Each structure stands twice: as C-alpha cells, then as structure tokens.
Coordinates of C-alpha atoms in Angstrom, one line a residue:
M1 CA 77.1 87.1 90.8
Q2 CA 75.2 84.4 88.9
A3 CA 73.2 82.1 91.2
P4 CA 75.0 78.9 90.2
V5 CA 78.4 80.5 90.8
R6 CA 77.3 82.1 94.1
A7 CA 76.1 78.7 95.3
A8 CA 79.3 77.0 94.2
L9 CA 81.6 79.6 95.8
K10 CA 79.7 79.3 99.1
S11 CA 80.0 75.5 99.0
I12 CA 83.8 75.9 98.5
V13 CA 84.6 78.5 101.2
G14 CA 81.5 78.3 103.4
D15 CA 78.7 80.9 103.7
A16 CA 80.6 82.8 106.4
H17 CA 83.5 83.4 104.0
Y18 CA 81.6 84.7 101.0
R19 CA 80.7 88.4 100.6
E20 CA 78.7 90.3 98.0
T21 CA 76.7 93.1 99.7
D22 CA 77.6 96.7 98.9
G23 CA 79.0 97.3 102.4
D24 CA 81.2 94.2 102.2
L25 CA 82.5 95.0 98.7
V26 CA 83.4 98.7 99.2
P27 CA 86.6 98.0 101.2
F28 CA 87.8 95.7 98.5
S29 CA 87.1 98.1 95.6
R30 CA 90.5 99.8 96.1
D31 CA 93.9 99.3 97.6
A32 CA 96.4 102.0 98.8
T33 CA 96.5 103.5 95.3
P34 CA 94.1 106.5 95.7
L35 CA 93.1 107.1 92.1
F36 CA 91.9 103.6 91.2
T37 CA 88.6 102.2 92.3
A38 CA 86.6 99.3 90.9
R39 CA 84.0 97.1 92.7
P40 CA 84.3 93.3 92.5
D41 CA 81.2 91.2 92.2
A42 CA 82.1 89.0 95.2
V43 CA 84.9 88.5 97.8
V44 CA 85.8 85.0 99.0
F45 CA 88.2 84.0 101.8
P46 CA 89.6 80.5 101.2
A47 CA 91.1 78.6 104.1
D48 CA 93.7 76.4 102.2
T49 CA 95.3 75.5 98.9
Q50 CA 92.5 73.2 98.0
Q51 CA 89.9 75.9 98.3
V52 CA 92.0 78.3 96.2
S53 CA 92.3 75.6 93.5
A54 CA 88.5 75.0 93.6
V55 CA 87.7 78.7 93.3
L56 CA 90.1 79.1 90.3
S57 CA 88.8 76.0 88.6
L58 CA 85.3 77.4 88.9
A59 CA 86.3 80.8 87.7
A60 CA 88.1 79.4 84.7
R61 CA 85.0 77.3 83.8
Y62 CA 82.8 80.4 83.8
G63 CA 85.3 82.9 82.5
I64 CA 85.2 85.0 85.7
P65 CA 88.1 87.4 86.5
V66 CA 89.9 86.6 89.8
V67 CA 92.1 89.1 91.7
P68 CA 94.3 87.7 94.4
R69 CA 94.6 90.1 97.4
G70 CA 96.5 90.2 100.7
A71 CA 96.2 93.4 102.9
G72 CA 95.7 95.7 99.9
S73 CA 98.6 97.9 101.0
N74 CA 100.3 98.0 97.6
L75 CA 100.8 101.4 95.8
C76 CA 100.3 100.4 92.2
A77 CA 96.6 99.4 92.0
A78 CA 97.7 95.7 91.7
T79 CA 94.7 94.4 93.6
V80 CA 91.9 96.6 92.2
A81 CA 89.3 94.4 90.3
L82 CA 89.3 96.5 87.2
R83 CA 87.0 94.1 85.4
G84 CA 84.9 93.0 88.4
G85 CA 84.7 89.3 89.2
I86 CA 86.0 87.7 92.3
V87 CA 88.5 89.1 94.8
L88 CA 90.4 86.1 96.3
A89 CA 91.3 87.4 99.8
L90 CA 94.1 85.2 101.2
T91 CA 94.3 86.6 104.7
R92 CA 92.9 83.4 106.3
L93 CA 96.0 81.6 105.2
D94 CA 98.1 83.2 107.9
R95 CA 100.1 80.4 109.6
I96 CA 103.9 80.3 110.0
L97 CA 104.3 76.6 109.2
E98 CA 108.0 76.2 110.1
I99 CA 111.1 78.0 111.2
A100 CA 114.2 75.8 110.6
P101 CA 117.3 77.5 112.2
A102 CA 119.6 74.8 111.0
E103 CA 118.6 75.5 107.4
L104 CA 118.1 79.2 107.8
L105 CA 114.7 79.1 106.3
A106 CA 111.0 79.5 107.1
R107 CA 107.8 78.2 105.5
V108 CA 104.8 80.4 105.7
Q109 CA 101.3 80.9 104.2
P110 CA 100.7 84.1 102.2
G111 CA 98.6 85.9 104.8
V112 CA 101.4 86.1 107.3
T113 CA 102.5 89.7 107.8
S114 CA 106.1 90.7 107.3
T115 CA 106.3 91.9 110.9
A116 CA 104.9 88.6 112.2
L117 CA 107.6 86.7 110.3
A118 CA 110.3 89.0 111.4
D119 CA 109.3 88.7 115.0
A120 CA 109.1 84.9 114.8
A121 CA 112.6 84.8 113.2
T122 CA 114.0 87.0 115.9
H123 CA 112.9 84.5 118.6
H124 CA 115.4 82.1 116.9
G125 CA 118.2 84.6 116.5
L126 CA 117.4 85.0 112.8
L127 CA 116.5 87.9 110.5
W128 CA 113.8 88.2 107.9
A129 CA 115.6 90.9 105.9
P130 CA 112.9 92.4 103.5
D131 CA 111.6 95.5 105.2
P132 CA 108.8 97.2 103.3
G133 CA 107.4 100.5 104.7
S134 CA 104.0 98.9 105.3
R135 CA 105.6 95.9 107.0
T136 CA 103.1 95.8 109.9
V137 CA 100.2 95.0 107.5
A138 CA 101.9 93.9 104.3
T139 CA 101.5 90.2 103.8
I140 CA 104.2 87.8 102.6
G141 CA 102.1 86.9 99.6
G142 CA 101.8 90.5 98.6
T143 CA 105.4 91.2 99.3
I144 CA 106.4 88.3 97.0
A145 CA 103.9 89.2 94.4
T146 CA 105.3 92.8 94.1
N147 CA 108.9 91.9 94.9
A148 CA 108.9 94.5 97.6
G149 CA 112.0 96.3 98.7
G150 CA 112.4 98.5 101.8
L151 CA 114.8 100.3 104.0
R152 CA 117.4 97.5 104.1
G153 CA 117.5 96.9 100.3
L154 CA 121.0 98.3 99.8
K155 CA 122.8 95.8 102.1
Y156 CA 120.3 92.9 102.1
G157 CA 118.6 93.0 98.7
V158 CA 114.9 92.7 98.0
T159 CA 112.3 90.0 98.4
R160 CA 113.3 87.9 95.4
D161 CA 116.7 87.3 97.0
Y162 CA 115.0 85.4 99.8
V163 CA 112.4 83.3 98.0
L164 CA 113.6 79.7 97.8
G165 CA 110.4 78.0 96.8
L166 CA 106.7 78.5 96.3
E167 CA 103.5 76.6 96.2
A168 CA 101.1 78.3 93.8
V169 CA 97.8 77.6 92.1
L170 CA 97.6 78.2 88.4
P171 CA 94.5 79.9 86.9
T172 CA 93.4 76.4 85.7
G173 CA 93.3 75.2 89.3
E174 CA 96.5 73.1 89.0
V175 CA 98.8 73.2 92.0
L176 CA 102.4 73.9 91.3
R177 CA 105.5 73.6 93.5
T178 CA 108.6 75.5 92.4
G179 CA 112.1 75.5 94.0
G180 CA 112.3 74.1 97.5
R181 CA 114.5 74.3 100.6
L182 CA 117.9 74.5 98.8
H183 CA 119.9 77.7 98.1
K184 CA 121.5 75.9 95.1
D185 CA 119.0 74.4 92.7
V186 CA 119.3 75.0 88.9
A187 CA 116.9 72.3 87.6
G188 CA 114.8 73.7 84.9
Y189 CA 113.5 77.3 84.3
D190 CA 113.5 79.4 87.4
L191 CA 109.7 79.6 87.9
T192 CA 110.2 80.8 91.5
R193 CA 111.8 84.0 90.3
L194 CA 109.3 84.4 87.5
L195 CA 106.4 84.2 90.0
T196 CA 108.1 86.6 92.3
G197 CA 107.1 90.1 91.2
S198 CA 104.4 88.8 88.8
E199 CA 101.7 90.7 90.8
G200 CA 99.1 88.0 90.9
T201 CA 98.8 87.7 87.1
L202 CA 100.4 84.2 86.6
A203 CA 99.4 82.2 89.7
V204 CA 98.1 82.5 93.3
I205 CA 100.8 81.9 95.9
T206 CA 99.6 79.7 98.7
E207 CA 102.9 78.8 100.5
A208 CA 106.4 80.2 100.5
T209 CA 109.8 78.8 101.6
L210 CA 111.9 81.8 102.5
A211 CA 115.6 82.3 103.4
L212 CA 116.5 83.8 106.7
R213 CA 119.8 85.2 107.9
P214 CA 121.6 85.2 111.3
A215 CA 120.4 88.3 113.1
P216 CA 123.1 90.9 113.5
R217 CA 124.5 91.3 117.0
T218 CA 124.0 95.1 117.1
S219 CA 123.0 98.1 115.0
G220 CA 123.7 101.8 115.0
T221 CA 122.1 104.8 113.4
G222 CA 123.0 108.4 112.6
V223 CA 121.5 111.4 110.9
A224 CA 123.2 114.1 108.9
Y225 CA 121.7 117.4 107.8
F226 CA 122.7 119.1 104.5
P227 CA 122.0 122.5 102.9
D228 CA 120.6 120.7 99.8
L229 CA 120.2 117.3 98.3
A230 CA 123.1 117.7 96.0
A231 CA 125.5 117.8 99.0
A232 CA 123.7 114.8 100.5
G233 CA 124.1 113.0 97.2
R234 CA 127.9 113.6 97.2
A235 CA 128.1 112.2 100.7
V236 CA 126.2 109.1 99.6
T237 CA 128.6 108.6 96.7
A238 CA 131.6 109.0 99.1
I239 CA 130.1 106.4 101.5
I240 CA 129.5 103.8 98.9
S241 CA 132.7 104.3 96.9
G242 CA 134.7 104.2 100.2
G243 CA 133.9 100.5 100.5
L244 CA 131.0 100.7 103.0
L245 CA 127.7 98.9 102.5
P246 CA 125.3 100.5 105.0
A247 CA 122.2 98.7 106.3
T248 CA 120.4 102.0 106.2
L249 CA 120.9 105.0 103.9
E250 CA 117.8 107.1 103.5
F251 CA 117.0 110.7 102.7
L252 CA 114.2 113.2 103.2
D253 CA 114.0 116.5 101.4
R254 CA 113.0 119.8 103.1
P255 CA 109.2 119.5 102.8
Y256 CA 109.3 115.9 104.2
I257 CA 111.6 117.0 107.1
R258 CA 109.2 119.7 108.1
A259 CA 106.1 117.4 107.7
V260 CA 107.8 114.6 109.8
E261 CA 108.8 117.1 112.5
A262 CA 105.4 118.6 112.7
F263 CA 103.9 115.1 113.0
A264 CA 106.3 113.4 115.4
G265 CA 108.2 116.2 117.2
L266 CA 111.5 114.4 117.1
G267 CA 113.7 117.6 117.1
L268 CA 114.7 117.4 113.5
R269 CA 116.3 120.5 111.9
T270 CA 113.7 122.1 109.8
D271 CA 116.1 124.6 108.3
A272 CA 118.0 121.9 106.5
G273 CA 117.5 121.2 102.8
A274 CA 118.0 117.5 103.1
L275 CA 118.3 114.8 105.8
L276 CA 120.4 111.7 105.4
L277 CA 119.7 108.8 107.7
F278 CA 122.5 106.3 107.8
G279 CA 123.2 103.1 109.8
D280 CA 124.8 99.7 109.9
D281 CA 124.5 96.4 111.7
G282 CA 126.8 93.5 112.6
E283 CA 129.6 93.1 115.2
P284 CA 129.8 96.0 117.6
D285 CA 133.3 97.1 116.7
T286 CA 132.4 96.9 113.0
V287 CA 129.3 99.0 113.4
T288 CA 131.1 101.6 115.5
H289 CA 133.8 101.9 112.8
A290 CA 131.3 102.1 110.0
L291 CA 129.3 104.8 111.7
A292 CA 132.4 106.9 112.3
R293 CA 133.4 106.6 108.6
M294 CA 129.9 107.5 107.4
S295 CA 129.9 110.5 109.8
D296 CA 133.3 111.6 108.4
A297 CA 132.1 111.3 104.8
C298 CA 129.0 113.4 105.6
T299 CA 131.1 116.1 107.3
S300 CA 133.6 116.2 104.5
H301 CA 130.9 116.8 102.0
G302 CA 129.2 119.8 103.6
A303 CA 126.9 118.4 106.3
L304 CA 125.5 121.1 108.5
E305 CA 125.4 118.7 111.5
V306 CA 126.0 115.0 112.0
T307 CA 124.7 113.1 115.0
T308 CA 124.8 109.4 115.9
A309 CA 122.2 107.8 118.2
A310 CA 123.7 107.1 121.7
R311 CA 121.0 104.8 122.7
V312 CA 118.7 102.2 121.1
A313 CA 115.7 104.3 121.8
E314 CA 117.2 107.2 119.9
A315 CA 118.1 105.0 117.0
E316 CA 114.5 103.7 116.9
A317 CA 113.2 107.2 117.0
L318 CA 115.3 108.1 113.9
L319 CA 114.1 105.1 112.0
A320 CA 110.6 105.9 113.1
A321 CA 111.1 109.4 111.5
R322 CA 111.8 107.7 108.2
R323 CA 108.9 105.2 108.5
C324 CA 106.4 107.9 109.3
A325 CA 107.3 110.1 106.3
L326 CA 104.2 109.2 104.2
P327 CA 101.6 109.5 107.0
A328 CA 103.3 112.7 108.1
L329 CA 102.9 114.3 104.7
S330 CA 99.4 112.8 104.2
R331 CA 98.1 115.0 107.0
L332 CA 98.5 118.0 104.7
G333 CA 95.8 117.1 102.3
A334 CA 92.9 114.8 101.5
L335 CA 94.6 113.0 98.7
T336 CA 98.2 111.7 98.7
I337 CA 99.7 110.3 95.5
L338 CA 102.9 108.4 96.4
E339 CA 105.0 107.1 93.5
D340 CA 108.4 105.5 93.0
A341 CA 111.1 105.6 90.4
S342 CA 114.7 104.6 90.5
V343 CA 117.8 106.1 88.9
P344 CA 121.5 105.2 89.1
R345 CA 122.9 106.3 92.4
P346 CA 125.1 109.1 91.1
R347 CA 122.1 110.7 89.4
I348 CA 119.9 111.0 92.5
A349 CA 120.5 114.7 93.0
E350 CA 119.9 115.4 89.3
M351 CA 116.7 113.4 89.5
V352 CA 115.4 115.3 92.5
Q353 CA 116.2 118.6 90.8
R354 CA 114.3 117.4 87.8
I355 CA 111.4 116.4 90.0
E356 CA 111.4 119.9 91.5
D357 CA 111.5 121.5 88.0
I358 CA 108.6 119.3 86.8
A359 CA 106.5 120.1 89.9
E360 CA 107.0 123.8 89.3
R361 CA 106.2 123.5 85.6
H362 CA 102.9 121.8 86.3
G363 CA 102.0 123.9 89.3
V364 CA 101.9 121.2 91.9
T365 CA 103.8 120.6 95.2
I366 CA 105.9 117.4 95.3
A367 CA 108.0 116.3 98.2
T368 CA 110.6 113.5 97.8
F369 CA 112.1 110.9 100.1
G370 CA 113.7 107.6 99.3
H371 CA 116.4 105.0 99.5
A372 CA 119.6 107.0 98.8
G373 CA 121.7 103.8 98.7
D374 CA 120.0 102.2 95.8
G375 CA 118.6 105.3 93.9
N376 CA 115.0 104.6 94.7
L377 CA 113.0 107.8 95.1
H378 CA 109.4 108.4 96.2
P379 CA 108.1 111.7 94.9
T380 CA 104.8 112.4 96.7
C381 CA 102.1 114.9 95.8
V382 CA 99.5 116.0 98.3
I383 CA 96.3 117.5 97.1
G384 CA 93.8 119.4 99.3
S385 CA 90.6 117.9 97.9
R386 CA 89.6 114.7 96.1
E387 CA 87.2 116.9 94.1
D388 CA 90.0 119.1 92.8
T389 CA 90.1 117.3 89.4
E390 CA 92.2 120.1 87.8
T391 CA 95.1 119.7 90.3
I392 CA 94.8 115.9 90.1
A393 CA 95.2 116.1 86.3
R394 CA 98.2 118.3 86.6
A395 CA 99.8 115.9 89.1
E396 CA 99.2 113.0 86.8
H397 CA 100.9 114.9 84.0
A398 CA 103.8 115.7 86.3
F399 CA 104.3 112.0 87.2
T400 CA 104.3 111.1 83.5
D401 CA 107.2 113.5 83.1
I402 CA 108.9 112.1 86.2
F403 CA 108.7 108.5 84.8
T404 CA 109.9 109.6 81.4
T405 CA 112.9 111.4 83.1
A406 CA 113.7 108.3 85.2
I407 CA 114.0 106.2 82.0
E408 CA 116.0 109.0 80.3
L409 CA 118.5 108.9 83.2
G410 CA 119.0 105.1 82.9
G411 CA 116.5 104.2 85.6
T412 CA 113.1 102.6 85.9
I413 CA 109.5 103.6 86.3
T414 CA 109.3 101.5 89.5
G415 CA 111.9 100.3 91.9
E416 CA 109.7 98.5 94.4
H417 CA 106.0 99.4 94.2
G418 CA 105.3 97.4 91.1
V419 CA 103.5 98.1 87.9
G420 CA 99.9 97.1 88.5
A421 CA 97.4 99.3 86.7
A422 CA 99.0 102.5 87.8
K423 CA 102.3 102.1 85.9
L424 CA 101.0 99.9 83.0
P425 CA 100.7 102.9 80.6
Y426 CA 104.5 103.5 81.0
L427 CA 105.7 99.9 80.8
S428 CA 106.3 99.8 77.1
A429 CA 108.3 103.0 77.2
Q430 CA 110.8 101.2 79.4
L431 CA 110.8 97.7 78.1
G432 CA 109.9 98.2 74.5
P433 CA 107.1 96.6 72.5
D434 CA 109.0 93.3 71.9
Q435 CA 109.5 92.6 75.5
V436 CA 106.0 93.6 76.4
A437 CA 104.8 91.2 73.7
L438 CA 106.9 88.4 75.3
L439 CA 105.3 89.2 78.7
R440 CA 101.9 88.7 77.1
R441 CA 102.9 85.3 75.6
V442 CA 104.2 84.2 79.1
K443 CA 100.8 85.3 80.5
D444 CA 98.9 83.3 77.9
A445 CA 100.9 80.2 78.8
F446 CA 100.1 80.4 82.5
D447 CA 96.6 81.8 82.1
P448 CA 95.0 80.7 78.7
A449 CA 91.6 81.9 79.8
G450 CA 92.9 85.3 80.8
I451 CA 91.0 85.3 84.1
L452 CA 93.8 86.1 86.6
N453 CA 94.1 89.8 87.6
P454 CA 93.3 91.1 84.1
G455 CA 94.3 94.6 83.1
K456 CA 97.7 94.3 84.8
L457 CA 101.1 92.9 83.8
G458 CA 101.0 91.0 80.5
S459 CA 97.3 91.7 79.9

C-alpha cells in the first residue's frame, strides 16, 4: 500500500484497526469458496458509518479497489479481493440498535450475526425468519448482500422479504438511506431491494431495518426414508399440492445420509436412498394436524419409514442432522466444493438424476442435499487432495454441466449462494447479454470509478 494511503487509512480507523502484514492478510485472501484465493493489500476495520465513508472517499480518490466483507462465510467467492486493494471488514459494526415489538422490526449494524439477532428477537417473543446454514457466523450485512435463504425459505421466504430499509455508503463516500420502518412505502425506485443481493458491488451496508414476525407457539419435526429420491419428490409434490406450507422440507441423498450418520451417530437409516425432513410451526393443534398429513403423504408415496419427533430434543437432533450435512461430508476429503442450483419443484428428482449422470460421466463423486420445498439443490463434490488438479478440473466441468442443466429445466444457476466470482462465467447464459449489459449500466451509475468489489456482479 502506498505510504500516503497507508497513513490516511490509519488516521481514519486507527493504527490498531489497520492490517497489512502477510500473516494478517492471509485469512482475508479467501472466503468459504475453496478454489478462489487473492491477497488484498490491506484490511481495515471501521467502527462506524463515518469511517466507512472516509475509507471509500479515499479509495475513490486513488482508484483503489474496496471489497466489503463480513464473516467471509459465503460460498460464491463474493468477498475475495480479486484485484487486490482494501478489504473493508465490517465486523466491528456489531450492535443491535433497536428491537421494536410494537412495530415488529429491528435495527442492526451489519456485523451482527444471524443467530445473535434471532436470539435477541426470541427474548421479545419474535422471530427473525431468515435461516442460512452458516447462521452462527453469517453476518446480517452478508446475509443481505447475498440475499441468503435457508431452511425456512419455503414458508417464510428469503432475506429480501424482511429488509425494510438500509443505510448504505456509496463508493463515492455519500451516505444513502433507503426505505425505512414501514411495510408499505412505494415512493421512488425500490433501492432497498436493489441493494439486497447486490453482493457489495453497489454500496456498503452500514445499518439495516428488518422485519420480524411473532414467534410461533410450537413446532414439530419428522423424518421419512424413501428407496430413492424420485419417491421422495413425489411425496413433496403431494404435500405442497395438498395445501400444506411446511416450515421445513429438506432432503438428503444416500451419500449424505451415510456421511451424516457417520459424523453424528443419530441413528439414521443408511440403507435408504433418500431422507426427507419435514416440519411445521404455529399453534399446537395446527402443527399436530400438519405433521399427520405430511406423514400420510410420505407413506402414500412409498416411504420405507416415517417417524415424528416425540420431544423437542429429538426434533433438534433431526434439524442438527440437516445442518451438519456439509461438515459431515467434508470429513471425507481435503477439498469440498459445495454449489447450489434451483429448479421448479416438480423437476427436483429429474435434476438429481441428471446430477448423478453428470458426475458419472465426468468421473467424480457428487452428493446432493437441499431444500425440497423450493427446488434448491446443493450438489457437493469432495476431493481427496487439493493438489489433485485433474480431479478438480473434472469437477469444474461437471458443475458447468449442472448449471447448464438447471437453466435447461427452467431453473437458476444459484438459488441462495449468490453469483460472486464463482458463478459469474454462467450469468450471461441465464440472464442473456442484454440484461447483463443493463446490470453493468446500473453498476456504473452507483460506482463510476469501478472500485467497489470489482470482478463480481455487473463488472
């Protein structure tokens, strides 16, 4: 980093919150996307909106790239500094500013974790609905920037459905406030929705006003085992078409079932071809009735076994099985490539079969889990060694075919992980060149100097 810039950055955030040694930069050279690494020139930890604004103004003046970052738990290389520059780590902005039960909302800074907000809401009898798999570390800023989904997406929607307003700093250093505390507000373009999911390419979020819900009185969970995923898919169709909207409807294929059981020892059936985790929340009688109907749908469509959790501890164990799917599979190799793609719900079984065919054709092993209720699948490839470049190349070709297939089936290259650098090569295939060109014009309007998270969306 140039001496004048270094001195200016230190004067903005303080010497203790500026990093540029090799040891300090290595952890910020990658996120949770394993095949992307790029070292920034410096990392700064601002304490407030004014410091964020000052850093961006300085970077714009010198033409230095800036990459906003939370916990770095994203899976699309959205926070890798592909062109060096400054990583703007927002983890010091970690205060819950307000919980307003009468308005069903919260105001938080971007460094607050999803779990911290959920716990704070629970104390007021409220629910923070977005539920990403990395919720214990995922920050609200990153959750908004990637429009994260999660296990409750079918019933409760995704992050964008809960963002009422934002405070954000433009790449020029200007501070912008969008939306506010109201659920109904149609004044002007909806910049709140535009910034939600923009992956740190348009502005840096420094505060969010978020909608909360009344917490459900109770919840219930069950598990059904099937001989194959096609049978599980038919059960999912029956559940949804029967007028139910489950809070949880997740699946694991056979490789994932076996990996989770070996990891957690929960007593899962490892002879099954697919596991369907289902559940609901709400009034006790409603939940009991919904679980019974979901159990019947599974039985009617070929389930080998259906069990509902008798106690809260059992329900939590079943949900833990789903949440530990990725770490369980990751134990099998040195490199885990987890992707996501979504297809219309009726085509889930077809998509999984196509994934299996693609894996066989390219000579790689791919296991799949996902959100059965909304068609979001997570094909995962585990590779024994990071030095096995041949297998890595075959895996990358396999995922190219998977994304192409998702588009062919009327789906998307990413349902919840985001585009980042990892999916950027496939974006035009889904959106078309005209829409990608429009994204670039929007990017230019927000970021005329092109300094904010370059090499990602709209770049």
